[in-house]
Tab-separated table of C-alpha atoms and ligand atoms in Angstrom:
chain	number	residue	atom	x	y	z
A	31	UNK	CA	0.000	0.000	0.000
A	32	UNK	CA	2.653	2.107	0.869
A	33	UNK	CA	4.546	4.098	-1.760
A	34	UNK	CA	8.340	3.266	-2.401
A	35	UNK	CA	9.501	7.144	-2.016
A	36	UNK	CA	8.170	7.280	1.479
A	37	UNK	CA	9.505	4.279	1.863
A	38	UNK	CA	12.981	5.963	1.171
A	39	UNK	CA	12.747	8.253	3.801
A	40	UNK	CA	13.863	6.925	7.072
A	41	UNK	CA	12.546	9.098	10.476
A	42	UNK	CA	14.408	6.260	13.028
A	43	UNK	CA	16.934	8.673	14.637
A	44	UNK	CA	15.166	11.125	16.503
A	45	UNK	CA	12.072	9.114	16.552
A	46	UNK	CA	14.403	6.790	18.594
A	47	UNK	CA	15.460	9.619	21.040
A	48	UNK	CA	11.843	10.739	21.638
A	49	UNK	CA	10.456	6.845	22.211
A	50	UNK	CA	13.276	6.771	24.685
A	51	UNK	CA	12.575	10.387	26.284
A	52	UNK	CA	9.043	9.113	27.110
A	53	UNK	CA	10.339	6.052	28.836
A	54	UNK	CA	12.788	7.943	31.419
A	55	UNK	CA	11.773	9.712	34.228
A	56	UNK	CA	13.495	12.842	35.550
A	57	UNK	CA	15.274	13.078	32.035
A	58	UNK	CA	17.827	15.860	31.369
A	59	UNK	CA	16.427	16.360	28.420
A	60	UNK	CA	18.590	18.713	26.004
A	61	UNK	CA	17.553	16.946	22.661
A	62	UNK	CA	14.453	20.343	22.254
A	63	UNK	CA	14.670	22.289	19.157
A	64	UNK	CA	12.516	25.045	20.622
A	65	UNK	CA	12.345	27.776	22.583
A	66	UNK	CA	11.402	27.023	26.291
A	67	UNK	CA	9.717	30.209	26.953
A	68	UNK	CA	6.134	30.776	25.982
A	69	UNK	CA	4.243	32.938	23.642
A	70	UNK	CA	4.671	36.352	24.555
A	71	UNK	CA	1.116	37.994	26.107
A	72	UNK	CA	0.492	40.383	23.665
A	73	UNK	CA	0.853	37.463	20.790
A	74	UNK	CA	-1.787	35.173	22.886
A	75	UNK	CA	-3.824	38.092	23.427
A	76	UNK	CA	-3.845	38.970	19.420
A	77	UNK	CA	-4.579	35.515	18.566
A	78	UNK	CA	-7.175	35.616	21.409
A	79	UNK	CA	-9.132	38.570	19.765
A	80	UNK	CA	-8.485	37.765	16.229
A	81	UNK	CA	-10.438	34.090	16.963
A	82	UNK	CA	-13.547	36.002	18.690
A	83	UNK	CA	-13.588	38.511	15.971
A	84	UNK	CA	-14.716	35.474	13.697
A	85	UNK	CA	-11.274	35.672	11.741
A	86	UNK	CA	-11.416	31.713	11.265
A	87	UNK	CA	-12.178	30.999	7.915
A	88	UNK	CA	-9.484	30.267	4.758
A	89	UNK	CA	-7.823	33.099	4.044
A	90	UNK	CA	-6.370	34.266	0.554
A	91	UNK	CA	-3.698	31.826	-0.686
A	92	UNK	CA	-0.532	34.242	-0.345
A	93	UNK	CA	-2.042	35.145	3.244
A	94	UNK	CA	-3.293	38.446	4.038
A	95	UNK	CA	-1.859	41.420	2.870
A	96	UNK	CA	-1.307	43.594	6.657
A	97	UNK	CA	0.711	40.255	7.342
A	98	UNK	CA	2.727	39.742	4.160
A	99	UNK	CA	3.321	43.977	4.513
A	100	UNK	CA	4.612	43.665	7.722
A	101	UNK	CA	7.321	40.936	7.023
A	102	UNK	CA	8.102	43.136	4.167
A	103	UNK	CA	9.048	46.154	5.934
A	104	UNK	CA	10.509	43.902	8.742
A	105	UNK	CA	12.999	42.801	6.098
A	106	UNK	CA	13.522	46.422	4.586
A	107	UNK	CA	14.684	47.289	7.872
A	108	UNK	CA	16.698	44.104	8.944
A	109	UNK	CA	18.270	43.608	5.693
A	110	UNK	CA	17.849	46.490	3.209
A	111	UNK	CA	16.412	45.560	0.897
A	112	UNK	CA	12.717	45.658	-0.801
A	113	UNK	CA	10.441	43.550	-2.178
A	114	UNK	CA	7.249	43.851	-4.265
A	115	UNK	CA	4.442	42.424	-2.424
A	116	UNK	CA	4.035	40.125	-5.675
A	117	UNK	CA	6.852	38.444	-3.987
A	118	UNK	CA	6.183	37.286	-0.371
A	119	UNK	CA	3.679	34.603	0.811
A	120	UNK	CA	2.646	32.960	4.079
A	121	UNK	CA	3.369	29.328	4.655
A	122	UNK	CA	2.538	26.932	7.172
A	123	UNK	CA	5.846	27.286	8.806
A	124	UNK	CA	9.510	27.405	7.369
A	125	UNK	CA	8.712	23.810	6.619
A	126	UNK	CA	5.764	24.352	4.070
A	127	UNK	CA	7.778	26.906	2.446
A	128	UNK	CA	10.765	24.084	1.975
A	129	UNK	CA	8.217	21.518	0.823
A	130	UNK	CA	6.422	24.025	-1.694
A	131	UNK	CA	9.931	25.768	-3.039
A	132	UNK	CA	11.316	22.044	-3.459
A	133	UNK	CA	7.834	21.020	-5.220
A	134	UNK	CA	8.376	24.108	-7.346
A	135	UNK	CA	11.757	23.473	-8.298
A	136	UNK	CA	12.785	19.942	-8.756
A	137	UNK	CA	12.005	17.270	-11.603
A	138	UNK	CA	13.361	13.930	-11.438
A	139	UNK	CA	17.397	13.596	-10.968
A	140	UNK	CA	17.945	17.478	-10.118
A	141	UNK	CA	20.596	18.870	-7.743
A	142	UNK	CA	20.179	20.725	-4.306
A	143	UNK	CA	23.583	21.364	-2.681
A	144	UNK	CA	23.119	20.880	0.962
A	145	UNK	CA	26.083	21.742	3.300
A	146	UNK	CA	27.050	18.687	6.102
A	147	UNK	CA	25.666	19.388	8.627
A	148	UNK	CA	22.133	19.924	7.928
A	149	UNK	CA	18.939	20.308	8.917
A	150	UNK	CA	17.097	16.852	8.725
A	151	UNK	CA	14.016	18.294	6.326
A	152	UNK	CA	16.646	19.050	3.567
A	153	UNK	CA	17.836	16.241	2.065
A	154	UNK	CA	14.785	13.857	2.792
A	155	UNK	CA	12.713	16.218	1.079
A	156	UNK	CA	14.554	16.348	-1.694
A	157	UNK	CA	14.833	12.461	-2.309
A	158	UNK	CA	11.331	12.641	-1.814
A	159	UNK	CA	10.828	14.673	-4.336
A	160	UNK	CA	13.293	12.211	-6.789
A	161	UNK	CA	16.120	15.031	-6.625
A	162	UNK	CA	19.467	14.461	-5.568
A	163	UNK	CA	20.883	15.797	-2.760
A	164	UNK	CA	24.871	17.176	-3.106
A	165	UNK	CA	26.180	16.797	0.157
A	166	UNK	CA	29.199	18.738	0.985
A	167	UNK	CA	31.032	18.331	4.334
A	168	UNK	CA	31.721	21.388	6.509
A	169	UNK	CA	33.499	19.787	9.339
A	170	UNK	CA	35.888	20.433	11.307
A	171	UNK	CA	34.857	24.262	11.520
A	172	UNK	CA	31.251	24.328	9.264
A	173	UNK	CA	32.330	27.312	7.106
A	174	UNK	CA	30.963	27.107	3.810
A	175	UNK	CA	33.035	25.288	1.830
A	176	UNK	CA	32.804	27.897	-1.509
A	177	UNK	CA	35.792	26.155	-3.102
A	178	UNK	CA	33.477	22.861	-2.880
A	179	UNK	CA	30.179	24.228	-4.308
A	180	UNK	CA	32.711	25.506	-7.294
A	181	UNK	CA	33.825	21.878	-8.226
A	182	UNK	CA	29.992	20.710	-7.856
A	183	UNK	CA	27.581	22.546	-9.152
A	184	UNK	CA	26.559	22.646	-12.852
A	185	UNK	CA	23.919	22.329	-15.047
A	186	UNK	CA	21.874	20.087	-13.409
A	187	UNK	CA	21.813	21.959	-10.060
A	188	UNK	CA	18.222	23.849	-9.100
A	189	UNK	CA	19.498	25.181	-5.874
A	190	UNK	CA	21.665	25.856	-3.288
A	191	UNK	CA	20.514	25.848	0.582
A	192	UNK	CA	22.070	27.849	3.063
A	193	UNK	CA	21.276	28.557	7.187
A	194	UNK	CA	22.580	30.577	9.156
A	195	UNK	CA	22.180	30.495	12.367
A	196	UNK	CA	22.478	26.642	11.727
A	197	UNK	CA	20.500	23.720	13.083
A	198	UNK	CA	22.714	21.643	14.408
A	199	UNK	CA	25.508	23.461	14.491
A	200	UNK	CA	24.338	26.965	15.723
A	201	UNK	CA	27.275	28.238	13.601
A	202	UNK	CA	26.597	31.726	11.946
A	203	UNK	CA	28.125	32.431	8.486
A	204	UNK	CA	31.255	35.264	7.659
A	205	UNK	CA	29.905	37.838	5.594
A	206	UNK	CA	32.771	36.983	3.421
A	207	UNK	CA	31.667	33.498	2.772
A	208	UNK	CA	28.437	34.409	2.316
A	209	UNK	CA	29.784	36.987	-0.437
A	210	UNK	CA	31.985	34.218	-1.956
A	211	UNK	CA	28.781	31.653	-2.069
A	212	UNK	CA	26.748	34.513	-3.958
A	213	UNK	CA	29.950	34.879	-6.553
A	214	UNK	CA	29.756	31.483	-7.137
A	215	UNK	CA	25.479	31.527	-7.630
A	216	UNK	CA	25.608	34.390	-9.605
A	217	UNK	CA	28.518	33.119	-12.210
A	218	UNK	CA	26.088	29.982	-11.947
A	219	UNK	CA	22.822	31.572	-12.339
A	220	UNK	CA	21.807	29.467	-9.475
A	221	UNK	CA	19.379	29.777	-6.869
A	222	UNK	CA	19.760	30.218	-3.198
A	223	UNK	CA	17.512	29.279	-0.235
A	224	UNK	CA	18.662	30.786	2.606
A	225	UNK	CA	16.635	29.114	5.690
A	226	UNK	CA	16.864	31.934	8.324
A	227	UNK	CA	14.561	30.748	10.838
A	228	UNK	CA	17.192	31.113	13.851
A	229	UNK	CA	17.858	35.050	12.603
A	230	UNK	CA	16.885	36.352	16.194
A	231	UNK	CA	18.752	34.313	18.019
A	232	UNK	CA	22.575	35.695	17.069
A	233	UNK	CA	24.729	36.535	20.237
A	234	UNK	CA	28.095	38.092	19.013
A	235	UNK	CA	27.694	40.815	16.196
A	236	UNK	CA	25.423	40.234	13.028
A	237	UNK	CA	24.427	37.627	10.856
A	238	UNK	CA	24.406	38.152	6.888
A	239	UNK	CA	21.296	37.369	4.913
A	240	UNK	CA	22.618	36.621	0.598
A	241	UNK	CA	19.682	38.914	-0.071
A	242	UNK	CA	21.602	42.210	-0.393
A	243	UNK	CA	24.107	40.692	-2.808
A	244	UNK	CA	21.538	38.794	-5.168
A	245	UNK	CA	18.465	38.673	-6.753
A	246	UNK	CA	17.727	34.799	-7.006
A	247	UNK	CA	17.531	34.133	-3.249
A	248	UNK	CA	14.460	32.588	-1.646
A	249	UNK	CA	14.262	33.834	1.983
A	250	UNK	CA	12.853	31.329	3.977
A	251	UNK	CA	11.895	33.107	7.453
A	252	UNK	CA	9.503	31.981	10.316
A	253	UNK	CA	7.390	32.901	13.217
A	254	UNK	CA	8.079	29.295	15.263
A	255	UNK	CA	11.278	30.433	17.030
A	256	UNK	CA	11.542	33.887	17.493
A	257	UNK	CA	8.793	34.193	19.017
A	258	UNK	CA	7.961	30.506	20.512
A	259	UNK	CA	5.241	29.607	18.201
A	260	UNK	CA	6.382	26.092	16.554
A	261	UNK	CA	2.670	24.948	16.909
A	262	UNK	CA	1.187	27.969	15.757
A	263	UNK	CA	3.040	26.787	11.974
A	264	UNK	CA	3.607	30.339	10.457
A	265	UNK	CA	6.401	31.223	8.150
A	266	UNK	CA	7.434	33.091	5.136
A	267	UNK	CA	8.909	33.244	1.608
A	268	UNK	CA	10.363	36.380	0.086
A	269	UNK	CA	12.112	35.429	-3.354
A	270	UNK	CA	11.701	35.498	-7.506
A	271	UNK	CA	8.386	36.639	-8.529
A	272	UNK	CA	7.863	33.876	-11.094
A	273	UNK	CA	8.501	30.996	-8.033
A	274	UNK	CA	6.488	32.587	-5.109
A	275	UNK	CA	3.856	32.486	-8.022
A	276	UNK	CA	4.475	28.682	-8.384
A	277	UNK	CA	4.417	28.514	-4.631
A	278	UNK	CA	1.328	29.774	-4.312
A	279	UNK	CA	-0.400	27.687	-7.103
A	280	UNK	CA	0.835	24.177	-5.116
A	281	UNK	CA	-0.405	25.809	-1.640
A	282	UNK	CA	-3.479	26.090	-3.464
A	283	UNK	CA	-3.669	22.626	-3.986
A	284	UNK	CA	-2.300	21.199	-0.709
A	285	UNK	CA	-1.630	23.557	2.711
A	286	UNK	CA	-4.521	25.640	1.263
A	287	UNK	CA	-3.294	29.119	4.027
A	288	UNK	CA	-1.848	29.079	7.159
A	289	UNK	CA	-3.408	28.741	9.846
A	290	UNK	CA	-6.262	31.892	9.874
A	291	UNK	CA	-6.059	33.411	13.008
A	292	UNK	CA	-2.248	33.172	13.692
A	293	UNK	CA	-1.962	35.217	11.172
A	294	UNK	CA	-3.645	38.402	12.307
A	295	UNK	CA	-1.982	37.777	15.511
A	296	UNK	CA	1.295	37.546	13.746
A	297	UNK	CA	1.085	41.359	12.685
A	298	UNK	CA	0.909	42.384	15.970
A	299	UNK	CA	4.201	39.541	17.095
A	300	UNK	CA	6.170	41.138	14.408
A	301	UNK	CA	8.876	43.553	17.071
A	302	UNK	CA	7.397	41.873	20.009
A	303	UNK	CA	11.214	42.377	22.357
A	304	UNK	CA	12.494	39.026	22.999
A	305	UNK	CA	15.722	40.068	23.844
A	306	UNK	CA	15.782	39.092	27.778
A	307	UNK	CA	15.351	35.416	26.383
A	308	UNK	CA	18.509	35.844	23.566
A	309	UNK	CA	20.366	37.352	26.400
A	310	UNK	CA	19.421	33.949	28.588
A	311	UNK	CA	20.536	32.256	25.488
A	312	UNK	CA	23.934	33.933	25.366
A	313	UNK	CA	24.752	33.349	28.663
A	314	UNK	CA	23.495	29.527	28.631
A	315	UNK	CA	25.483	28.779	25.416
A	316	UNK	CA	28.812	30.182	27.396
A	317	UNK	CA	27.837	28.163	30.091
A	318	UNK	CA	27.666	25.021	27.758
A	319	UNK	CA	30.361	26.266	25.850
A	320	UNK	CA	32.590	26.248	29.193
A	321	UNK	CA	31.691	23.358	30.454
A	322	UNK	CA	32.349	21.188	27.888
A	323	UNK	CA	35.471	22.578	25.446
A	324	UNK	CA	38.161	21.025	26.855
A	325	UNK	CA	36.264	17.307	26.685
A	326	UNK	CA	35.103	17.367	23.391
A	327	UNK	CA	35.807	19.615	20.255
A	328	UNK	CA	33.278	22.533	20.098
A	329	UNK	CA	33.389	25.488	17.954
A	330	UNK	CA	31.390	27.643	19.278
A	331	UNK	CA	27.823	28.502	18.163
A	332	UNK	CA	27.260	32.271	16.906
A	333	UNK	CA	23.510	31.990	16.909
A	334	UNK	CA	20.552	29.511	17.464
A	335	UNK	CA	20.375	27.609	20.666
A	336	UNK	CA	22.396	24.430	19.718
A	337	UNK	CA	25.853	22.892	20.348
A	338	UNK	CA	27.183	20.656	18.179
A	339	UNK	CA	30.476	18.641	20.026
A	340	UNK	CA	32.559	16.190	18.245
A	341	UNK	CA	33.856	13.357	19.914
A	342	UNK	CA	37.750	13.363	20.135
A	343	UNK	CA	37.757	9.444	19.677
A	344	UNK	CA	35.002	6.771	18.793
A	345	UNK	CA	31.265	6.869	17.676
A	346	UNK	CA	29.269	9.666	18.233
A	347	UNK	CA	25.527	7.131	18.544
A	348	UNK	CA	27.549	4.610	21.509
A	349	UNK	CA	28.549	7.804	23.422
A	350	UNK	CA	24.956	8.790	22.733
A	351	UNK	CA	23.579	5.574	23.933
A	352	UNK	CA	25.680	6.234	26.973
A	353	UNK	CA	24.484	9.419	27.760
A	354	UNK	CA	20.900	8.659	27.448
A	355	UNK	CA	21.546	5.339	29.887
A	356	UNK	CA	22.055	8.229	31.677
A	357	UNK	CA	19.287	9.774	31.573
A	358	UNK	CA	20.374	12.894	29.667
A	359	UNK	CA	18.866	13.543	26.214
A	360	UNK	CA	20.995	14.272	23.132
A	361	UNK	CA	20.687	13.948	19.169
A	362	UNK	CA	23.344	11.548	17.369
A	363	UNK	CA	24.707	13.590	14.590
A	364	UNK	CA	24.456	11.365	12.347
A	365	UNK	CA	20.542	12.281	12.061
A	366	UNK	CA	21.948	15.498	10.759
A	367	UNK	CA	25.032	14.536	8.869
A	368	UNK	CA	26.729	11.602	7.078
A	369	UNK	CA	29.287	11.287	9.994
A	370	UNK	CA	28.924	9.797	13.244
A	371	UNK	CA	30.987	12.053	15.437
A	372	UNK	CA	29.042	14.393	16.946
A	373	UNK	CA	25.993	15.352	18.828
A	374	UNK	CA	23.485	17.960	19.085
A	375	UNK	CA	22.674	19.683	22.131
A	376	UNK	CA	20.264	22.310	23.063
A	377	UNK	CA	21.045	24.577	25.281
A	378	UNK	CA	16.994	26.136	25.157
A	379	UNK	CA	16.495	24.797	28.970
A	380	UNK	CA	16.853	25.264	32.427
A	381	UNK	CA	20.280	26.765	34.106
A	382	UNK	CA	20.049	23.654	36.410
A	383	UNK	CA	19.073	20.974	33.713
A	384	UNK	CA	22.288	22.189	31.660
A	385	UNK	CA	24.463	21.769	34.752
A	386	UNK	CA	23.410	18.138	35.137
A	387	UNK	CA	23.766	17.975	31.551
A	388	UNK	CA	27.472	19.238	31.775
A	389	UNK	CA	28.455	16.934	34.687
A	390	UNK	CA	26.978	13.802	33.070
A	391	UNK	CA	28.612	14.730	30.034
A	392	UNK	CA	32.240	14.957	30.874
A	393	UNK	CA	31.879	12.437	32.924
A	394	UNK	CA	30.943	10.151	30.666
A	395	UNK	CA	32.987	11.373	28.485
A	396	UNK	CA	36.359	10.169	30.242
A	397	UNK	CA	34.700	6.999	30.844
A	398	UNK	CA	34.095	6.581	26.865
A	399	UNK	CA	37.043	8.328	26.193
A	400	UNK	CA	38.597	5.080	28.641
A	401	UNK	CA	36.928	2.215	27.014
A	402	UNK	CA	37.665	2.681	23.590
A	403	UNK	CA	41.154	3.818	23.780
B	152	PLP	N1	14.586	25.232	9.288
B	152	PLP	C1	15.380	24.922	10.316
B	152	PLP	C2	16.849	25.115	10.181
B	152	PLP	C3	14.836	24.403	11.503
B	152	PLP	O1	15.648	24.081	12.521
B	152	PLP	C4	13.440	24.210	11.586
B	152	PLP	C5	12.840	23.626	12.797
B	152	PLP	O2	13.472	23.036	13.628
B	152	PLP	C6	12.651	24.551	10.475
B	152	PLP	C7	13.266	25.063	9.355
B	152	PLP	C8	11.166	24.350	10.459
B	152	PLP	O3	10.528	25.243	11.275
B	152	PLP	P1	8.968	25.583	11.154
B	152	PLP	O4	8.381	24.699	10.153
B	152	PLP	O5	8.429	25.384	12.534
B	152	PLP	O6	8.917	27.031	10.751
């Protein structure tokens, strides 16, 4: 009954983490890839009114115009630059706007280059969608290997994704190696997604959208982090007339909008000051970062609120099994890479879960460290 491409895609390595998370009591669990602070008031409140006011029903494709006007001046101001409103749509989350720009671009045997480590929705929905994914490794310091995508890409490559701040790694991008990824798009003609989901969580300077450089970049930006509404699915794409056109047709036939009244309550989100929580972030991810560089090999994240540690010997999925023996929750890296050598935390959690978490850690970590060698 079952069709061979979702057959292909394989969902066992987190799935295994969360069957396991719901089996341990007391967990430290630092395997979360959300924010642990709520919806801010004035958000609930929005969504609140915009529900009574009898603002439930489908709205227009694209999603409503105050909405899709307020991301746009969001991004004048953030990045600089401006768009027609021909060009931006709601989707349901950064996630529909991946499925529907991959939809919209891909035909049997195409090429996305997708830089190692990524963020597990990338490469599975493009063998979904028959395309071929062009993995390129980042390690050991997750810069973007420009010199890489220049031996790679050709004629049969539709796109390029980029994100920054980066799930797993948290790792933000130089401007310069942004600049040098746009040279090698534009002498291309290629397209770039640039996934910026994590773009309010950046703790030392800025981060550097493509957009100013280039023309052919879809912006994929979302509500779910910044402001702690992953169930509420909102996002956005800001790109080439001609594909947020496309977009829009296949949302027509399968999302439909997103979600009605989030929407109207998203207007009034848009500014909301999160920066207390960032500034928790900051300090957490020091904390982390601290507690754990001389045990395993960290660079440390610029943005997001995730760690990504290699192991200095051995297999990243035993030292995992180790750690969640012991009751603290991680992600093997190899559900975000095609190496087993490191593992995600998130450091979106409690001062005193992440000092468990730390202890546990580098104690195991000696003991591992012991075993193997
Ligand atoms: N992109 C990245 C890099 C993510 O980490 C996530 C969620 O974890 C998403 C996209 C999807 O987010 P959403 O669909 O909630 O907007």
């Amino acid at each position: 009954m079952i069709s061979q491409r979702s057959k292909r895609l394989d969902s066992s390595g987190i799935r295994k983490v969360f069957e396991l998370a719901a089996k341990i009591e007391d967990p430290v669990n630092l395997s979360i890839g959300q924010p642990d602070f709520d919806v801010l008031d004035e958000a609930k409140e929005a969504a609140i009114e915009a529900i009574r006011k009898g603002f439930n029903r489908y709205t227009v494709t694209q999603g409503i115009e105050e909405l899709r006007g307020a991301i746009l001046a969001e991004i004048q101001r953030t990045r600089g630059k401006r768009y027609e409103m021909s060009q931006v749509m709601i989707t349901s989350g950064v996630s529909g706007g991946l499925m529907l720009a991959l939809l919209s671009l891909l035909d049997p045997g195409d090429e996305v280059i997708i830089f190692d480590p990524y963020f597990v929705m990338y490469k599975h929905l493009v063998h979904l969608l028959d395309g071929k994914a062009v993995i390129l490794s980042t390690y050991p310091n997750f810069r973007i290997p420009v010199a890489e995508v220049e031996k790679v890409v050709g004629p049969r490559t539709k796109a390029i994704i980029l994100n920054s701040p980066a799930n797993p790694t948290g790792y933000v991008y130089s401007a310069e190696d942004v600049r040098a990824l746009v040279e090698v798009a534009k002498k291309h003609d290629v397209l770039l997604i640039s996934d910026e989901i994590y773009d309010g969580f950046v703790y030392d300077g800025g981060f550097t959208s493509p957009v100013g450089w280039y023309d052919k970049v879809l912006l994929l930006g979302g509500f779910s982090k910044t402001y702690a509404m992953t169930g509420w699915r909102l996002g956005y794409a800001i790109g080439p007339a001609d594909l947020i056109a496309t977009m829009i047709k296949l949302q027509q036939y399968s999302f439909v909008c997103a979600p009605a009244p989030f929407q109207y309550a998203a207007v009034k989100a848009i500014g909301l000051d999160i920066s207390p929580y960032v500034e928790a972030y900051r300090r957490k991810r020091d904390m982390v970062y601290e507690g754990l560089q001389d045990v395993f090999d960290i660079v440390k994240p610029g943005g997001a609120f995730y760690m990504f540690p290699g192991l200095k010997y051995g297999k990243a999925s035993e030292f995992v099994e180790m750690a969640i023996a012991h009751k603290v929750l991680i992600i093997p890296g190899h559900v975000f890479s095609e190496r087993d050598t490191h593992f995600r935390i998130s450091f979106a959690t409690g001062d005193e879960a992440l000092k468990r978490g730390i202890d546990i850690l580098r104690k195991l970590s000696e003991a591992y460290y012991a075993k193997i060698c």
